[in-house]
PDB file of C-alpha atoms in Angstrom:
ATOM      1  CA  MET A   1      85.628 -11.680 -63.989  1.00  0.00           C
ATOM      2  CA  LYS A   2      81.928 -12.102 -63.468  1.00  0.00           C
ATOM      3  CA  ASN A   3      81.710  -8.815 -61.749  1.00  0.00           C
ATOM      4  CA  ALA A   4      83.670  -7.190 -64.461  1.00  0.00           C
ATOM      5  CA  TYR A   5      81.493  -8.476 -67.222  1.00  0.00           C
ATOM      6  CA  GLU A   6      78.397  -7.347 -65.180  1.00  0.00           C
ATOM      7  CA  LEU A   7      79.890  -3.813 -64.969  1.00  0.00           C
ATOM      8  CA  GLU A   8      80.745  -3.690 -68.633  1.00  0.00           C
ATOM      9  CA  ILE A   9      77.139  -4.576 -69.480  1.00  0.00           C
ATOM     10  CA  LYS A  10      75.847  -1.973 -66.944  1.00  0.00           C
ATOM     11  CA  LEU A  11      78.052   0.701 -68.404  1.00  0.00           C
ATOM     12  CA  ASP A  12      77.339  -0.231 -71.972  1.00  0.00           C
ATOM     13  CA  ILE A  13      80.887  -0.983 -72.823  1.00  0.00           C
ATOM     14  CA  SER A  14      80.935  -2.635 -76.217  1.00  0.00           C
ATOM     15  CA  SER A  15      84.648  -3.536 -76.400  1.00  0.00           C
ATOM     16  CA  GLN A  16      87.314  -4.154 -73.824  1.00  0.00           C
ATOM     17  CA  TRP A  17      90.390  -2.126 -73.397  1.00  0.00           C
ATOM     18  CA  THR A  18      93.485  -3.956 -74.860  1.00  0.00           C
ATOM     19  CA  LYS A  19      97.143  -3.094 -74.238  1.00  0.00           C
ATOM     20  CA  GLY A  20      98.076  -0.436 -76.686  1.00  0.00           C
ATOM     21  CA  SER A  21      94.499   0.840 -77.268  1.00  0.00           C
ATOM     22  CA  GLN A  22      93.853   4.523 -76.894  1.00  0.00           C
ATOM     23  CA  GLU A  23      91.927   4.163 -73.674  1.00  0.00           C
ATOM     24  CA  TRP A  24      94.558   1.930 -72.271  1.00  0.00           C
ATOM     25  CA  LEU A  25      97.363   4.416 -73.064  1.00  0.00           C
ATOM     26  CA  LYS A  26      95.283   7.274 -71.459  1.00  0.00           C
ATOM     27  CA  ALA A  27      94.685   5.232 -68.368  1.00  0.00           C
ATOM     28  CA  ASP A  28      98.315   4.178 -68.161  1.00  0.00           C
ATOM     29  CA  GLU A  29      99.409   7.925 -68.493  1.00  0.00           C
ATOM     30  CA  LEU A  30      97.138   8.853 -65.587  1.00  0.00           C
ATOM     31  CA  ARG A  31      98.478   6.064 -63.501  1.00  0.00           C
ATOM     32  CA  ARG A  32     102.034   7.184 -64.164  1.00  0.00           C
ATOM     33  CA  ASP A  33     101.246  10.873 -63.457  1.00  0.00           C
ATOM     34  CA  ARG A  34      99.582   9.863 -60.083  1.00  0.00           C
ATOM     35  CA  LYS A  35     102.558   7.646 -59.171  1.00  0.00           C
ATOM     36  CA  LEU A  36     104.901  10.411 -60.029  1.00  0.00           C
ATOM     37  CA  GLN A  37     102.899  12.981 -57.930  1.00  0.00           C
ATOM     38  CA  ILE A  38     103.060  10.579 -54.941  1.00  0.00           C
ATOM     39  CA  THR A  39     106.766  10.055 -55.194  1.00  0.00           C
ATOM     40  CA  VAL A  40     107.339  13.828 -55.547  1.00  0.00           C
ATOM     41  CA  ASP A  41     105.175  14.528 -52.558  1.00  0.00           C
ATOM     42  CA  LYS A  42     107.192  11.923 -50.553  1.00  0.00           C
ATOM     43  CA  LEU A  43     110.511  13.575 -51.804  1.00  0.00           C
ATOM     44  CA  GLU A  44     109.356  17.050 -51.080  1.00  0.00           C
ATOM     45  CA  HIS A  45     108.460  15.912 -47.546  1.00  0.00           C
ATOM     46  CA  LEU A  46     111.748  14.299 -46.946  1.00  0.00           C
ATOM     47  CA  CYS A  47     113.707  17.362 -48.245  1.00  0.00           C
ATOM     48  CA  ILE A  48     111.834  19.955 -46.341  1.00  0.00           C
ATOM     49  CA  GLU A  49     112.166  17.943 -43.054  1.00  0.00           C
ATOM     50  CA  ARG A  50     115.865  17.674 -43.713  1.00  0.00           C
ATOM     51  CA  ILE A  51     116.166  21.472 -44.367  1.00  0.00           C
ATOM     52  CA  PHE A  52     114.297  22.159 -41.039  1.00  0.00           C
ATOM     53  CA  GLU A  53     116.549  19.814 -39.145  1.00  0.00           C
ATOM     54  CA  LEU A  54     119.710  21.317 -40.661  1.00  0.00           C
ATOM     55  CA  GLU A  55     118.417  24.784 -39.531  1.00  0.00           C
ATOM     56  CA  LYS A  56     117.824  23.446 -35.976  1.00  0.00           C
ATOM     57  CA  TYR A  57     121.155  21.785 -36.033  1.00  0.00           C
ATOM     58  CA  ASN A  58     123.022  25.058 -36.929  1.00  0.00           C
ATOM     59  CA  HIS A  59     121.043  27.162 -34.427  1.00  0.00           C
ATOM     60  CA  GLY A  60     123.186  28.704 -31.724  1.00  0.00           C
ATOM     61  CA  ASN A  61     121.016  27.651 -28.872  1.00  0.00           C
ATOM     62  CA  THR A  62     120.882  23.923 -29.772  1.00  0.00           C
ATOM     63  CA  GLY A  63     122.547  21.833 -27.131  1.00  0.00           C
ATOM     64  CA  TYR A  64     125.053  19.038 -27.643  1.00  0.00           C
ATOM     65  CA  ASN A  65     122.644  16.197 -26.928  1.00  0.00           C
ATOM     66  CA  LEU A  66     120.157  17.541 -29.369  1.00  0.00           C
ATOM     67  CA  ARG A  67     122.858  17.991 -31.955  1.00  0.00           C
ATOM     68  CA  GLU A  68     123.717  14.393 -31.694  1.00  0.00           C
ATOM     69  CA  LEU A  69     120.074  13.305 -31.946  1.00  0.00           C
ATOM     70  CA  ILE A  70     119.636  15.544 -35.177  1.00  0.00           C
ATOM     71  CA  SER A  71     122.849  14.096 -36.600  1.00  0.00           C
ATOM     72  CA  LYS A  72     121.449  10.527 -36.197  1.00  0.00           C
ATOM     73  CA  SER A  73     118.149  11.468 -37.688  1.00  0.00           C
ATOM     74  CA  LEU A  74     119.878  13.294 -40.641  1.00  0.00           C
ATOM     75  CA  ALA A  75     121.825  10.008 -41.491  1.00  0.00           C
ATOM     76  CA  THR A  76     118.628   7.979 -41.315  1.00  0.00           C
ATOM     77  CA  ARG A  77     116.843  10.541 -43.450  1.00  0.00           C
ATOM     78  CA  SER A  78     119.706  10.677 -45.971  1.00  0.00           C
ATOM     79  CA  ASN A  79     119.130   7.009 -46.817  1.00  0.00           C
ATOM     80  CA  ALA A  80     115.432   7.431 -47.220  1.00  0.00           C
ATOM     81  CA  LEU A  81     116.107  10.551 -49.420  1.00  0.00           C
ATOM     82  CA  LYS A  82     118.399   8.496 -51.676  1.00  0.00           C
ATOM     83  CA  ALA A  83     115.852   5.803 -52.149  1.00  0.00           C
ATOM     84  CA  ALA A  84     113.162   8.296 -52.946  1.00  0.00           C
ATOM     85  CA  VAL A  85     115.434  10.063 -55.502  1.00  0.00           C
ATOM     86  CA  GLU A  86     116.021   6.586 -57.125  1.00  0.00           C
ATOM     87  CA  GLU A  87     112.378   5.984 -57.293  1.00  0.00           C
ATOM     88  CA  TYR A  88     111.688   9.383 -58.759  1.00  0.00           C
ATOM     89  CA  ASN A  89     114.325   8.874 -61.484  1.00  0.00           C
ATOM     90  CA  LYS A  90     112.968   5.478 -62.293  1.00  0.00           C
ATOM     91  CA  ILE A  91     109.405   6.777 -62.927  1.00  0.00           C
ATOM     92  CA  ALA A  92     110.772   9.892 -64.705  1.00  0.00           C
ATOM     93  CA  CYS A  93     112.447   7.671 -67.272  1.00  0.00           C
ATOM     94  CA  SER A  94     109.183   5.925 -68.149  1.00  0.00           C
ATOM     95  CA  PHE A  95     107.644   9.189 -69.498  1.00  0.00           C
ATOM     96  CA  THR A  96     107.802  10.296 -73.199  1.00  0.00           C
ATOM     97  CA  PRO A  97     109.866  12.270 -73.384  1.00  0.00           C
ATOM     98  CA  PRO A  98     111.713  11.283 -70.252  1.00  0.00           C
ATOM     99  CA  ARG A  99     111.433  13.719 -67.295  1.00  0.00           C
ATOM    100  CA  GLU A 100     114.607  15.444 -66.054  1.00  0.00           C
ATOM    101  CA  GLU A 101     116.333  13.219 -63.521  1.00  0.00           C
ATOM    102  CA  LEU A 102     117.451  14.433 -60.090  1.00  0.00           C
ATOM    103  CA  SER A 103     120.945  14.136 -58.540  1.00  0.00           C
ATOM    104  CA  THR A 104     121.111  13.040 -54.972  1.00  0.00           C
ATOM    105  CA  HIS A 105     124.077  15.172 -54.330  1.00  0.00           C
ATOM    106  CA  LYS A 106     122.060  18.178 -55.630  1.00  0.00           C
ATOM    107  CA  VAL A 107     119.219  17.475 -53.433  1.00  0.00           C
ATOM    108  CA  MET A 108     121.412  17.086 -50.384  1.00  0.00           C
ATOM    109  CA  GLU A 109     122.800  20.560 -51.150  1.00  0.00           C
ATOM    110  CA  LEU A 110     119.443  22.240 -50.701  1.00  0.00           C
ATOM    111  CA  SER A 111     119.646  24.659 -47.647  1.00  0.00           C
ATOM    112  CA  LYS A 112     116.389  26.590 -47.868  1.00  0.00           C
ATOM    113  CA  VAL A 113     112.915  25.997 -49.122  1.00  0.00           C
ATOM    114  CA  ALA A 114     113.108  28.646 -51.814  1.00  0.00           C
ATOM    115  CA  ASP A 115     115.836  26.446 -53.594  1.00  0.00           C
ATOM    116  CA  PHE A 116     113.544  23.480 -53.754  1.00  0.00           C
ATOM    117  CA  GLN A 117     111.994  23.596 -57.343  1.00  0.00           C
ATOM    118  CA  LEU A 118     110.715  20.080 -57.639  1.00  0.00           C
ATOM    119  CA  LEU A 119     107.196  21.311 -56.887  1.00  0.00           C
ATOM    120  CA  ARG A 120     106.832  22.536 -60.448  1.00  0.00           C
ATOM    121  CA  GLU A 121     106.803  18.919 -61.486  1.00  0.00           C
ATOM    122  CA  SER A 122     104.172  17.709 -58.842  1.00  0.00           C
ATOM    123  CA  ARG A 123     100.884  19.192 -59.973  1.00  0.00           C
ATOM    124  CA  GLU A 124      99.760  20.434 -63.401  1.00  0.00           C
ATOM    125  CA  GLU A 125      98.036  23.596 -62.092  1.00  0.00           C
ATOM    126  CA  VAL A 126     101.209  24.670 -60.328  1.00  0.00           C
ATOM    127  CA  LEU A 127     102.947  24.864 -63.731  1.00  0.00           C
ATOM    128  CA  THR A 128     100.725  27.737 -64.718  1.00  0.00           C
ATOM    129  CA  GLN A 129     101.690  29.858 -61.745  1.00  0.00           C
ATOM    130  CA  LYS A 130     104.280  32.657 -62.476  1.00  0.00           C
ATOM    131  CA  TRP A 131     106.121  32.112 -59.208  1.00  0.00           C
ATOM    132  CA  THR A 132     107.315  28.646 -60.746  1.00  0.00           C
ATOM    133  CA  VAL A 133     109.590  30.521 -63.058  1.00  0.00           C
ATOM    134  CA  PRO A 134     112.919  31.044 -61.288  1.00  0.00           C
ATOM    135  CA  ALA A 135     113.701  34.229 -63.127  1.00  0.00           C
ATOM    136  CA  ILE A 136     110.363  35.839 -62.218  1.00  0.00           C
ATOM    137  CA  ARG A 137     110.847  34.725 -58.638  1.00  0.00           C
ATOM    138  CA  GLU A 138     114.179  36.176 -58.372  1.00  0.00           C
ATOM    139  CA  ALA A 139     113.108  39.556 -59.986  1.00  0.00           C
ATOM    140  CA  THR A 140     110.203  39.758 -57.427  1.00  0.00           C
ATOM    141  CA  ILE A 141     112.583  39.210 -54.543  1.00  0.00           C
ATOM    142  CA  HIS A 142     114.908  41.769 -55.977  1.00  0.00           C
ATOM    143  CA  ALA A 143     112.162  44.313 -56.479  1.00  0.00           C
ATOM    144  CA  LEU A 144     110.845  43.815 -52.893  1.00  0.00           C
ATOM    145  CA  ARG A 145     114.419  44.125 -51.473  1.00  0.00           C
ATOM    146  CA  VAL A 146     114.870  47.493 -53.477  1.00  0.00           C
ATOM    147  CA  GLU A 147     111.534  48.681 -52.108  1.00  0.00           C
ATOM    148  CA  GLN A 148     112.441  47.864 -48.612  1.00  0.00           C
ATOM    149  CA  ALA A 149     115.931  49.512 -49.132  1.00  0.00           C
ATOM    150  CA  GLN A 150     114.119  52.766 -50.077  1.00  0.00           C
ATOM    151  CA  GLU A 151     112.074  52.753 -46.968  1.00  0.00           C
ATOM    152  CA  GLU A 152     115.127  51.960 -44.831  1.00  0.00           C
ATOM    153  CA  ILE A 153     117.027  54.969 -46.381  1.00  0.00           C
ATOM    154  CA  MET A 154     114.107  57.337 -45.690  1.00  0.00           C
ATOM    155  CA  ARG A 155     113.861  55.926 -42.092  1.00  0.00           C
ATOM    156  CA  VAL A 156     117.703  56.268 -41.592  1.00  0.00           C
ATOM    157  CA  GLN A 157     117.502  59.943 -42.617  1.00  0.00           C
ATOM    158  CA  VAL A 158     114.900  60.631 -39.912  1.00  0.00           C
ATOM    159  CA  GLU A 159     116.630  58.573 -37.189  1.00  0.00           C
ATOM    160  CA  VAL A 160     119.965  60.268 -37.919  1.00  0.00           C
ATOM    161  CA  ARG A 161     118.437  63.796 -37.177  1.00  0.00           C
ATOM    162  CA  CYS A 162     116.599  62.375 -34.122  1.00  0.00           C
ATOM    163  CA  LEU A 163     119.831  60.845 -32.743  1.00  0.00           C
ATOM    164  CA  GLU A 164     121.914  63.861 -33.294  1.00  0.00           C
ATOM    165  CA  THR A 165     119.184  65.977 -31.638  1.00  0.00           C
ATOM    166  CA  TRP A 166     119.146  63.646 -28.606  1.00  0.00           C
ATOM    167  CA  MET A 167     122.892  63.674 -28.231  1.00  0.00           C
ATOM    168  CA  ARG A 168     122.965  67.584 -28.349  1.00  0.00           C
ATOM    169  CA  ASP A 169     120.195  67.791 -25.821  1.00  0.00           C
ATOM    170  CA  LYS A 170     121.764  65.055 -23.613  1.00  0.00           C
ATOM    171  CA  VAL A 171     124.924  67.006 -23.295  1.00  0.00           C
ATOM    172  CA  TYR A 172     123.136  70.268 -22.636  1.00  0.00           C
ATOM    173  CA  HIS A 173     120.907  68.968 -19.864  1.00  0.00           C
ATOM    174  CA  LEU A 174     123.818  67.205 -18.179  1.00  0.00           C
ATOM    175  CA  THR A 175     125.837  70.373 -18.325  1.00  0.00           C
ATOM    176  CA  GLU A 176     122.970  72.423 -17.070  1.00  0.00           C
ATOM    177  CA  ALA A 177     122.403  69.952 -14.097  1.00  0.00           C
ATOM    178  CA  LEU A 178     126.067  69.800 -13.399  1.00  0.00           C
ATOM    179  CA  GLY A 179     126.162  73.629 -13.189  1.00  0.00           C
ATOM    180  CA  ARG A 180     123.297  73.738 -10.768  1.00  0.00           C
ATOM    181  CA  LEU A 181     124.774  71.201  -8.531  1.00  0.00           C
ATOM    182  CA  LYS A 182     128.084  72.782  -8.461  1.00  0.00           C
ATOM    183  CA  ALA A 183     126.471  76.066  -7.634  1.00  0.00           C
ATOM    184  CA  GLN A 184     124.901  74.263  -4.608  1.00  0.00           C
ATOM    185  CA  ASN A 185     128.137  72.755  -3.585  1.00  0.00           C
ATOM    186  CA  SER A 186     126.643  69.383  -3.922  1.00  0.00           C
ATOM    187  CA  LEU A 187     128.654  66.061  -3.850  1.00  0.00           C
ATOM    188  CA  LEU A 188     126.319  64.830  -6.493  1.00  0.00           C
ATOM    189  CA  ALA A 189     128.230  66.868  -9.002  1.00  0.00           C
ATOM    190  CA  HIS A 190     131.202  64.366  -8.659  1.00  0.00           C
ATOM    191  CA  MET A 191     128.841  61.533  -9.820  1.00  0.00           C
ATOM    192  CA  LEU A 192     127.408  63.494 -12.724  1.00  0.00           C
ATOM    193  CA  ARG A 193     130.634  64.909 -14.186  1.00  0.00           C
ATOM    194  CA  PRO A 194     132.062  61.472 -15.288  1.00  0.00           C
ATOM    195  CA  GLN A 195     128.620  60.932 -16.932  1.00  0.00           C
ATOM    196  CA  LEU A 196     128.973  64.112 -18.816  1.00  0.00           C
ATOM    197  CA  GLU A 197     132.498  63.380 -20.037  1.00  0.00           C
ATOM    198  CA  SER A 198     131.596  59.866 -21.079  1.00  0.00           C
ATOM    199  CA  GLN A 199     128.613  61.197 -23.044  1.00  0.00           C
ATOM    200  CA  ILE A 200     130.835  63.879 -24.796  1.00  0.00           C
ATOM    201  CA  GLN A 201     133.286  61.048 -25.863  1.00  0.00           C
ATOM    202  CA  ILE A 202     130.534  58.795 -27.066  1.00  0.00           C
ATOM    203  CA  ASN A 203     128.874  61.709 -28.984  1.00  0.00           C
ATOM    204  CA  SER A 204     132.299  62.512 -30.703  1.00  0.00           C
ATOM    205  CA  THR A 205     132.493  58.832 -31.884  1.00  0.00           C
ATOM    206  CA  VAL A 206     128.974  58.647 -33.093  1.00  0.00           C
ATOM    207  CA  GLU A 207     129.216  62.013 -34.805  1.00  0.00           C
ATOM    208  CA  LYS A 208     131.815  60.579 -37.155  1.00  0.00           C
ATOM    209  CA  TYR A 209     129.486  57.993 -38.355  1.00  0.00           C
ATOM    210  CA  ILE A 210     126.569  60.482 -38.602  1.00  0.00           C
ATOM    211  CA  GLN A 211     128.889  62.776 -40.693  1.00  0.00           C
ATOM    212  CA  HIS A 212     129.754  59.939 -42.927  1.00  0.00           C
ATOM    213  CA  ILE A 213     126.023  59.274 -43.633  1.00  0.00           C
ATOM    214  CA  LYS A 214     125.432  62.869 -44.292  1.00  0.00           C
ATOM    215  CA  ASN A 215     128.294  62.940 -46.877  1.00  0.00           C
ATOM    216  CA  HIS A 216     126.743  60.136 -48.882  1.00  0.00           C
ATOM    217  CA  SER A 217     125.410  61.145 -52.336  1.00  0.00           C
ATOM    218  CA  GLU A 218     122.021  59.688 -51.551  1.00  0.00           C
ATOM    219  CA  PHE A 219     121.391  61.566 -48.277  1.00  0.00           C
ATOM    220  CA  ARG A 220     118.427  63.737 -48.569  1.00  0.00           C
ATOM    221  CA  GLY A 221     117.727  64.463 -44.903  1.00  0.00           C
ATOM    222  CA  GLU A 222     118.110  67.663 -42.886  1.00  0.00           C
ATOM    223  CA  PRO A 223     121.578  68.532 -42.200  1.00  0.00           C
ATOM    224  CA  SER A 224     120.881  70.300 -38.887  1.00  0.00           C
ATOM    225  CA  CYS A 225     119.604  69.066 -35.508  1.00  0.00           C
ATOM    226  CA  GLY A 226     115.858  69.071 -34.803  1.00  0.00           C
ATOM    227  CA  VAL A 227     113.924  70.664 -31.973  1.00  0.00           C
ATOM    228  CA  ARG A 228     112.288  68.810 -29.316  1.00  0.00           C
ATOM    229  CA  ARG A 229     108.765  69.854 -28.302  1.00  0.00           C
ATOM    230  CA  SER A 230     109.713  69.984 -24.639  1.00  0.00           C
ATOM    231  CA  ASP A 231     112.469  72.561 -25.267  1.00  0.00           C
ATOM    232  CA  ALA A 232     111.570  76.173 -25.108  1.00  0.00           C
ATOM    233  CA  ASP A 233     114.747  77.220 -26.695  1.00  0.00           C
ATOM    234  CA  PRO A 234     116.729  74.232 -27.830  1.00  0.00           C
ATOM    235  CA  LEU A 235     118.942  76.082 -30.290  1.00  0.00           C
ATOM    236  CA  GLY A 236     119.961  78.723 -27.869  1.00  0.00           C
ATOM    237  CA  PHE A 237     122.606  76.763 -26.099  1.00  0.00           C
ATOM    238  CA  THR A 238     124.588  75.488 -29.078  1.00  0.00           C
ATOM    239  CA  SER A 239     127.333  78.082 -28.574  1.00  0.00           C
ATOM    240  CA  PHE A 240     127.099  77.313 -24.801  1.00  0.00           C
ATOM    241  CA  LEU A 241     128.049  73.782 -25.228  1.00  0.00           C
ATOM    242  CA  GLU A 242     131.078  74.678 -27.416  1.00  0.00           C
ATOM    243  CA  SER A 243     132.279  77.528 -25.344  1.00  0.00           C
ATOM    244  CA  ASP A 244     135.682  77.433 -23.548  1.00  0.00           C
ATOM    245  CA  GLN A 245     133.916  78.193 -20.317  1.00  0.00           C
ATOM    246  CA  THR A 246     131.936  74.902 -20.496  1.00  0.00           C
ATOM    247  CA  ARG A 247     135.032  72.837 -21.065  1.00  0.00           C
ATOM    248  CA  MET A 248     136.965  74.613 -18.280  1.00  0.00           C
ATOM    249  CA  ASP A 249     134.084  73.742 -15.916  1.00  0.00           C
ATOM    250  CA  LEU A 250     134.509  70.158 -16.648  1.00  0.00           C
ATOM    251  CA  ASP A 251     138.169  70.273 -15.780  1.00  0.00           C
ATOM    252  CA  GLU A 252     137.617  72.101 -12.387  1.00  0.00           C
ATOM    253  CA  GLN A 253     138.346  70.108  -9.280  1.00  0.00           C
ATOM    254  CA  GLN A 254     136.198  70.603  -6.278  1.00  0.00           C
ATOM    255  CA  ASP A 255     137.594  70.106  -2.839  1.00  0.00           C
ATOM    256  CA  ASN A 256     135.145  70.928   0.215  1.00  0.00           C
ATOM    257  CA  GLY A 257     137.400  69.508   2.909  1.00  0.00           C
ATOM    258  CA  GLN A 258     134.914  67.294   4.319  1.00  0.00           C
ATOM    259  CA  SER A 259     135.928  63.951   6.099  1.00  0.00           C
ATOM    260  CA  ASP A 260     135.370  60.492   4.698  1.00  0.00           C
ATOM    261  CA  ASP A 261     132.600  59.754   7.043  1.00  0.00           C
ATOM    262  CA  ASP A 262     130.828  62.955   6.268  1.00  0.00           C
ATOM    263  CA  VAL A 263     131.185  62.333   2.580  1.00  0.00           C
ATOM    264  CA  LYS A 264     129.853  58.834   3.004  1.00  0.00           C
ATOM    265  CA  ASN A 265     126.818  59.995   4.956  1.00  0.00           C
ATOM    266  CA  GLU A 266     126.101  62.825   2.485  1.00  0.00           C
ATOM    267  CA  MET A 267     126.432  60.536  -0.499  1.00  0.00           C
ATOM    268  CA  GLU A 268     123.955  57.991   1.025  1.00  0.00           C
ATOM    269  CA  ARG A 269     121.431  60.793   1.651  1.00  0.00           C
ATOM    270  CA  LEU A 270     121.947  62.185  -1.901  1.00  0.00           C
ATOM    271  CA  LEU A 271     121.582  58.819  -3.524  1.00  0.00           C
ATOM    272  CA  GLU A 272     118.091  58.333  -2.022  1.00  0.00           C
ATOM    273  CA  GLY A 273     116.773  61.373  -3.939  1.00  0.00           C
ATOM    274  CA  TYR A 274     119.002  60.856  -7.008  1.00  0.00           C
ATOM    275  CA  ASP A 275     116.047  59.680  -9.204  1.00  0.00           C
ATOM    276  CA  GLN A 276     114.054  62.921  -8.318  1.00  0.00           C
ATOM    277  CA  ILE A 277     116.924  65.222  -8.837  1.00  0.00           C
ATOM    278  CA  ALA A 278     117.768  63.494 -12.071  1.00  0.00           C
ATOM    279  CA  LEU A 279     114.171  63.831 -13.337  1.00  0.00           C
ATOM    280  CA  ALA A 280     113.890  67.451 -12.204  1.00  0.00           C
ATOM    281  CA  SER A 281     117.193  68.231 -14.111  1.00  0.00           C
ATOM    282  CA  ASN A 282     115.991  66.573 -17.375  1.00  0.00           C
ATOM    283  CA  ILE A 283     118.722  64.132 -17.294  1.00  0.00           C
TER     284      ILE A 283
END
């Protein structure tokens, strides 16, 4: 008490604060605000930790032992979270007018940080930020998603043409390489022909999806295939690919009459230079 009197004299305080005085009420309000902020910070910390643990628990690469450990941690944290909610509600009721109380069940249902809105009650300066308004935050997220969707649409229109050009050129180069190998009576043609047939089947399936995209009302891309810089005459072989002769060549059977040992030896020799031949054939 002596130190308090000396401090009052030093600070030139003429009258002491009494319960119910203006100064007392202001100080008590500051004390409650500070206590509420500490409680909210603690509650936020527990909620965010629980969200992160739930995310880790639901992760596909999380093992059984780690799941059991996280499950025990969640049970312990749930009790601490309930106590923090009760403490927050007790302090919230002491305000005039009373602050909105929290439900333990509602807090437990939070699954991502964006759903956690208790921060707007923790600091006075946060309340002035526009992102604290849920409607503004949702509108911003929606606007960003629309903007990203427009970019994706433009990118898809480019990628569709690139993919279609690649499929066309792939079949052409495989067909061209197969023709040269058959002219040389090379057994490598037997290896290349299944690859060409498989590529034609794949292209047929993918082309259905590409055509579906092109038929969309919002499609603004080029309807035709592109031109690769490395091709001198990329569009001159379109009719060649669709010709009957090309399809007849795919169905031809080649029989050179060699024995199994000769075929094996030649295949081993040809496989050693397969990469070089494939590169030279633009496969």
